[in-house]
Amino acid sequence: METSWINRDLYPFQSRFLEIDGHRMHYIDEGEGTPIVFAHGTPEWSFGWRDLIKVLRGQYRCIAPDMLGFGLSDKPLDSDYSVRAHARRLEQFIDRLGLEQCHIVGNDFGLAIGLHYAIKYPEKVQKISFFNGWMWPLDTDPHYARPARVMRTWLGRLFYLRFNFPVNFVMPAAFGDKRKLTPDIHRHYKQALPSPAARRAAYAFSSELLDAGPFWADLWQQTPVLAQKPCLIFWGMKDAFVPPYELQKWEKALPQARVIRFHNAGHFVQEEEPERMTEELALFFKSL
C-alpha cells in the first residue's frame, strides 16, 4: 500500500509486517521494556495510538497492529472479518512475536479482541486498560440493533462501501470536541480506507453488531478472570455510540478497576485526551 500520504511528523514510526493466515498484517513496534499491545476498533488503525506511543515508548515496548482489513494491513476481499477471526489473528500475532508477558490496551471492537487474549492467557497478561467498548451481546439493544439492520440494506451497504460512512459521517459525530478531529488527522483515516474494496472489514463490523453475540456472551461469562487483574478504564462521557450506561456494566463486573471519566470527550478518547491518557497509563503500568 502506498504511504506517501502519511504525515511522518504525526506518525513517525517504522512500519513492520507479519504474515498471518497468508496475508500481511502491518504493525509498529517501538521502544523497549514490558510490551503493551494496543487493539484498535473501527474505522481505526495504529495511527490512533500515535500520541500515546510517542511518550510510552520511552519506558515500554509499544506494539500496535493494524487488524486485517484496516490501516496498512492487507485488505483481501474474501477473508473472515468477524470479531472472532480478528481475535484469533491477534492471538497468532502475539505468539509470533514471542511475547511472554504484556499489557493490553483496547477500545471499541478492539476491546473484546484484546481481552479475548487476556482471558485465554491470563498468565501472560499483567494489566489491562480499555475505553468506550463492550463485551456482551448487542443485538437486543435497539441503540445498536436498529442502525445495524439499516446497514444490512442495499442503502446501508452503499453508504458504507461507496461513501465511507464510518469515516466520513460516524467519526466526526463521535467526537465530543469536533475541533480535535483536524482535517489532517481525519485524512489519515480516510486514506487508510481509500476505496469500496478496501472497506470490507469495516463494513463487516456493522454486521457483527448483530452476529457476534455468542462470541461476546462467552467472553462476558469469563469476566471473573479479568477481575483478578489490575485494570484502568477510561470513558468519554459524550460518546453517542457506546453510551455512558455501558460503563455501569464494566464497573459492576470489574469492581477493582480505576475509572477515569472524560466529560468533554466522545468515543475516540485517545484522539481527544491523549496527554491525560498517557500520563495515567504511565503511572498505571509503573505501579506495583
Coordinates of C-alpha atoms in Angstrom, one line a residue:
M1 CA 0.0 0.0 0.0
E2 CA 1.4 3.4 -1.0
T3 CA 2.0 5.5 2.1
S4 CA 3.2 8.9 0.8
W5 CA 0.0 10.4 2.3
I6 CA 1.2 9.7 5.9
N7 CA 2.4 12.8 7.7
R8 CA 5.5 11.4 9.4
D9 CA 5.5 14.3 11.9
L10 CA 2.3 12.8 13.2
Y11 CA 3.2 9.1 12.7
P12 CA 7.0 8.9 13.0
F13 CA 7.2 5.1 13.2
Q14 CA 8.8 2.3 11.3
S15 CA 6.4 0.0 9.5
R16 CA 6.7 -3.7 10.1
F17 CA 4.8 -6.7 8.7
L18 CA 3.9 -10.2 9.8
E19 CA 2.2 -12.8 7.6
I20 CA -0.9 -14.2 9.4
D21 CA -3.3 -16.5 7.6
G22 CA -1.5 -15.8 4.3
H23 CA -1.9 -12.0 4.5
R24 CA 0.4 -9.3 5.7
M25 CA -0.6 -7.5 8.9
H26 CA 1.1 -4.2 9.4
Y27 CA 2.2 -3.1 12.9
I28 CA 4.5 -0.7 14.7
D29 CA 6.9 -1.9 17.4
E30 CA 8.5 1.0 19.3
G31 CA 10.7 1.2 22.5
E32 CA 11.9 -1.4 25.0
G33 CA 10.6 -2.8 28.2
T34 CA 7.4 -4.6 29.1
P35 CA 5.3 -4.9 25.9
I36 CA 2.0 -3.0 25.6
V37 CA -0.3 -4.4 22.9
F38 CA -2.8 -1.9 21.5
A39 CA -6.0 -3.3 19.9
H40 CA -8.0 -0.8 17.9
G41 CA -11.6 -0.7 16.7
T42 CA -13.3 0.7 13.6
P43 CA -12.6 2.6 11.5
E44 CA -9.3 2.9 13.2
W45 CA -5.7 1.7 12.8
S46 CA -2.4 2.1 14.6
F47 CA -2.4 5.8 13.7
G48 CA -4.9 6.3 16.5
W49 CA -2.4 5.3 19.2
R50 CA 0.4 7.6 17.9
D51 CA 0.3 10.2 20.7
L52 CA 0.3 7.6 23.4
I53 CA 3.1 5.6 21.9
K54 CA 5.4 8.6 21.3
V55 CA 5.6 9.0 25.0
L56 CA 5.2 5.5 26.4
R57 CA 7.9 4.1 24.1
G58 CA 10.4 5.8 26.4
Q59 CA 9.6 3.2 29.1
Y60 CA 7.7 0.3 27.3
R61 CA 7.7 -1.7 24.1
C62 CA 4.6 -0.4 22.4
I63 CA 3.2 -2.8 19.8
A64 CA 0.2 -1.7 17.7
P65 CA -1.1 -3.9 14.9
D66 CA -3.5 -2.9 12.2
M67 CA -6.2 -5.5 12.2
L68 CA -6.5 -7.3 8.8
G69 CA -8.6 -5.1 6.5
F70 CA -7.6 -1.9 8.3
G71 CA -4.8 0.7 8.2
L72 CA -1.8 -0.5 6.2
S73 CA -2.6 -4.2 6.6
D74 CA -3.7 -6.3 3.6
K75 CA -7.4 -5.9 2.7
P76 CA -8.4 -9.2 1.0
L77 CA -11.9 -9.4 -0.4
D78 CA -12.7 -12.9 0.8
S79 CA -11.3 -13.0 4.4
D80 CA -13.2 -13.7 7.6
Y81 CA -13.6 -10.3 9.2
S82 CA -15.7 -11.5 12.2
V83 CA -14.6 -10.4 15.6
R84 CA -13.8 -14.0 16.4
A85 CA -11.4 -14.2 13.5
H86 CA -9.7 -10.9 14.4
A87 CA -9.3 -12.2 18.0
R88 CA -7.7 -15.4 16.6
R89 CA -5.3 -13.5 14.4
L90 CA -4.3 -11.2 17.3
E91 CA -3.5 -14.4 19.3
Q92 CA -1.3 -15.6 16.5
F93 CA 0.3 -12.2 16.1
I94 CA 1.3 -12.1 19.8
D95 CA 2.5 -15.7 19.6
R96 CA 4.6 -14.9 16.6
L97 CA 6.3 -12.0 18.4
G98 CA 7.1 -14.4 21.2
L99 CA 5.6 -12.2 23.9
E100 CA 5.6 -14.0 27.2
Q101 CA 4.3 -11.0 29.3
C102 CA 2.4 -8.0 28.1
H103 CA -0.2 -5.3 29.0
I104 CA -3.3 -4.9 26.9
V105 CA -5.0 -1.7 25.8
G106 CA -8.1 -1.7 23.7
N107 CA -11.2 0.2 22.6
D108 CA -14.4 -0.2 20.6
F109 CA -14.3 -3.6 18.8
G110 CA -10.7 -3.9 19.8
L111 CA -11.6 -4.1 23.4
A112 CA -13.1 -7.6 23.2
I113 CA -10.5 -8.6 20.6
G114 CA -7.7 -7.7 23.1
L115 CA -9.5 -9.0 26.2
H116 CA -10.1 -12.3 24.5
Y117 CA -6.3 -12.8 24.7
A118 CA -6.2 -11.7 28.3
I119 CA -9.0 -14.2 29.2
K120 CA -7.4 -17.1 27.3
Y121 CA -3.9 -16.4 28.5
P122 CA -4.2 -14.7 31.9
E123 CA -0.7 -15.8 32.9
K124 CA 0.7 -13.7 30.1
V125 CA -1.2 -10.5 30.7
Q126 CA -0.2 -8.3 33.6
K127 CA -2.5 -5.3 33.3
I128 CA -5.4 -4.2 31.2
S129 CA -6.8 -0.8 30.2
F130 CA -9.7 0.0 27.9
F131 CA -12.2 2.6 26.9
N132 CA -15.6 3.0 25.3
G133 CA -16.3 -0.5 24.3
W134 CA -18.3 -3.6 25.2
M135 CA -18.0 -7.4 25.7
W136 CA -21.7 -8.5 25.7
P137 CA -24.3 -9.2 23.0
L138 CA -25.8 -6.0 21.4
D139 CA -28.5 -7.5 19.2
T140 CA -31.3 -6.9 21.7
D141 CA -30.4 -3.3 22.4
P142 CA -32.2 -1.0 19.9
H143 CA -29.5 1.6 20.2
Y144 CA -27.2 -0.8 18.2
A145 CA -29.6 -3.2 16.5
R146 CA -31.6 -0.6 14.6
P147 CA -28.7 1.1 12.8
A148 CA -27.1 -2.3 12.3
R149 CA -30.2 -3.6 10.5
V150 CA -30.2 -0.5 8.3
M151 CA -26.6 -1.2 7.3
R152 CA -27.7 -4.6 6.0
T153 CA -30.0 -3.0 3.5
W154 CA -28.8 -2.0 0.0
L155 CA -28.8 1.6 1.0
G156 CA -26.7 0.9 4.1
R157 CA -24.2 -1.1 2.1
L158 CA -24.0 1.7 -0.4
F159 CA -23.3 4.3 2.3
Y160 CA -20.7 2.1 4.0
L161 CA -18.8 1.0 0.9
R162 CA -19.2 3.8 -1.6
F163 CA -19.3 6.8 0.7
N164 CA -17.0 5.5 3.6
F165 CA -19.8 6.1 6.1
P166 CA -17.9 5.2 9.3
V167 CA -15.0 7.7 8.5
N168 CA -16.9 10.5 6.8
F169 CA -20.0 10.6 8.9
V170 CA -19.7 8.5 12.1
M171 CA -16.2 9.6 13.1
P172 CA -16.9 13.3 13.1
A173 CA -20.2 12.8 15.0
A174 CA -18.3 10.6 17.6
F175 CA -16.0 13.4 18.8
G176 CA -17.1 15.3 21.9
D177 CA -15.0 18.2 20.8
K178 CA -15.2 18.4 17.0
R179 CA -12.2 20.6 16.8
K180 CA -10.0 17.7 17.8
L181 CA -10.6 16.0 14.5
T182 CA -8.5 18.2 12.4
P183 CA -8.6 17.9 8.6
D184 CA -5.1 16.4 8.6
I185 CA -5.9 13.8 11.3
H186 CA -9.2 13.0 9.5
R187 CA -7.4 12.5 6.2
H188 CA -5.3 9.7 7.8
Y189 CA -8.4 7.7 8.5
K190 CA -9.9 8.4 5.0
Q191 CA -6.7 7.4 3.2
A192 CA -6.4 4.2 5.1
L193 CA -9.8 3.0 3.6
P194 CA -9.5 4.6 0.2
S195 CA -12.0 2.5 -1.9
P196 CA -15.1 0.4 -1.6
A197 CA -13.0 -2.8 -1.9
A198 CA -10.8 -1.6 1.0
R199 CA -13.8 -1.1 3.3
R200 CA -15.0 -4.7 3.5
A201 CA -13.6 -5.2 7.0
A202 CA -15.2 -2.0 8.4
Y203 CA -18.5 -3.0 6.8
A204 CA -18.3 -6.5 8.3
F205 CA -18.2 -4.9 11.8
S206 CA -21.6 -3.4 11.2
S207 CA -23.0 -6.9 10.8
E208 CA -21.1 -8.1 13.8
L209 CA -23.2 -5.9 16.0
L210 CA -25.9 -8.4 15.3
D211 CA -24.0 -11.6 14.7
A212 CA -21.1 -11.6 17.2
G213 CA -23.4 -12.1 20.3
P214 CA -22.3 -15.6 21.1
F215 CA -18.7 -14.7 21.0
W216 CA -19.2 -11.7 23.3
A217 CA -21.5 -13.7 25.6
D218 CA -18.9 -16.4 26.1
L219 CA -16.3 -13.8 27.0
W220 CA -18.6 -11.9 29.3
Q221 CA -19.2 -15.1 31.3
Q222 CA -15.4 -15.2 31.9
T223 CA -15.0 -11.7 33.2
P224 CA -14.1 -13.0 36.7
V225 CA -10.7 -13.9 35.1
L226 CA -10.2 -10.2 34.3
A227 CA -11.4 -9.2 37.8
Q228 CA -8.1 -10.7 39.1
K229 CA -6.1 -8.2 37.0
P230 CA -5.2 -4.5 37.7
C231 CA -7.5 -2.6 35.4
L232 CA -7.7 1.1 34.3
I233 CA -10.9 2.2 32.5
F234 CA -11.2 5.5 30.6
W235 CA -14.6 6.7 29.4
G236 CA -15.6 9.5 27.1
M237 CA -18.9 10.6 28.5
K238 CA -20.1 12.4 25.3
D239 CA -19.9 9.1 23.4
A240 CA -23.2 8.9 21.4
F241 CA -22.3 5.4 20.0
V242 CA -21.3 3.5 23.1
P243 CA -23.3 5.4 25.7
P244 CA -22.2 6.0 29.3
Y245 CA -24.8 3.4 30.6
E246 CA -22.4 0.8 29.2
L247 CA -19.8 1.9 31.7
Q248 CA -22.0 0.8 34.5
K249 CA -21.7 -2.8 33.4
W250 CA -18.0 -2.6 33.5
E251 CA -18.0 -1.0 37.0
K252 CA -20.1 -3.8 38.3
A253 CA -18.1 -6.6 36.6
L254 CA -14.7 -5.2 37.5
P255 CA -15.1 -3.5 40.9
Q256 CA -11.3 -3.4 41.3
A257 CA -10.9 -1.1 38.3
R258 CA -10.0 2.5 38.5
V259 CA -12.3 4.6 36.3
I260 CA -11.5 7.9 34.8
R261 CA -14.3 9.8 33.1
F262 CA -13.7 12.5 30.4
H263 CA -16.7 14.6 30.5
N264 CA -16.0 16.5 27.3
A265 CA -14.7 13.6 25.2
G266 CA -16.6 11.3 22.9
H267 CA -15.8 7.9 21.5
F268 CA -12.2 8.3 20.4
V269 CA -10.7 9.2 23.8
Q270 CA -7.2 8.6 22.6
E271 CA -7.6 11.4 20.0
E272 CA -9.3 13.8 22.3
E273 CA -7.4 13.3 25.6
P274 CA -4.0 11.8 24.7
E275 CA -2.0 13.8 27.2
R276 CA -4.1 12.7 30.2
M277 CA -4.4 9.2 29.0
T278 CA -0.6 8.9 28.5
E279 CA 0.0 10.3 32.0
E280 CA -2.4 7.9 33.6
L281 CA -1.2 4.9 31.7
A282 CA 2.4 5.5 32.6
L283 CA 1.5 5.7 36.3
F284 CA -0.7 2.6 36.0
F285 CA 1.8 0.4 34.3
K286 CA 4.6 1.6 36.6
S287 CA 2.7 0.9 39.8
L288 CA 3.0 -2.5 41.6

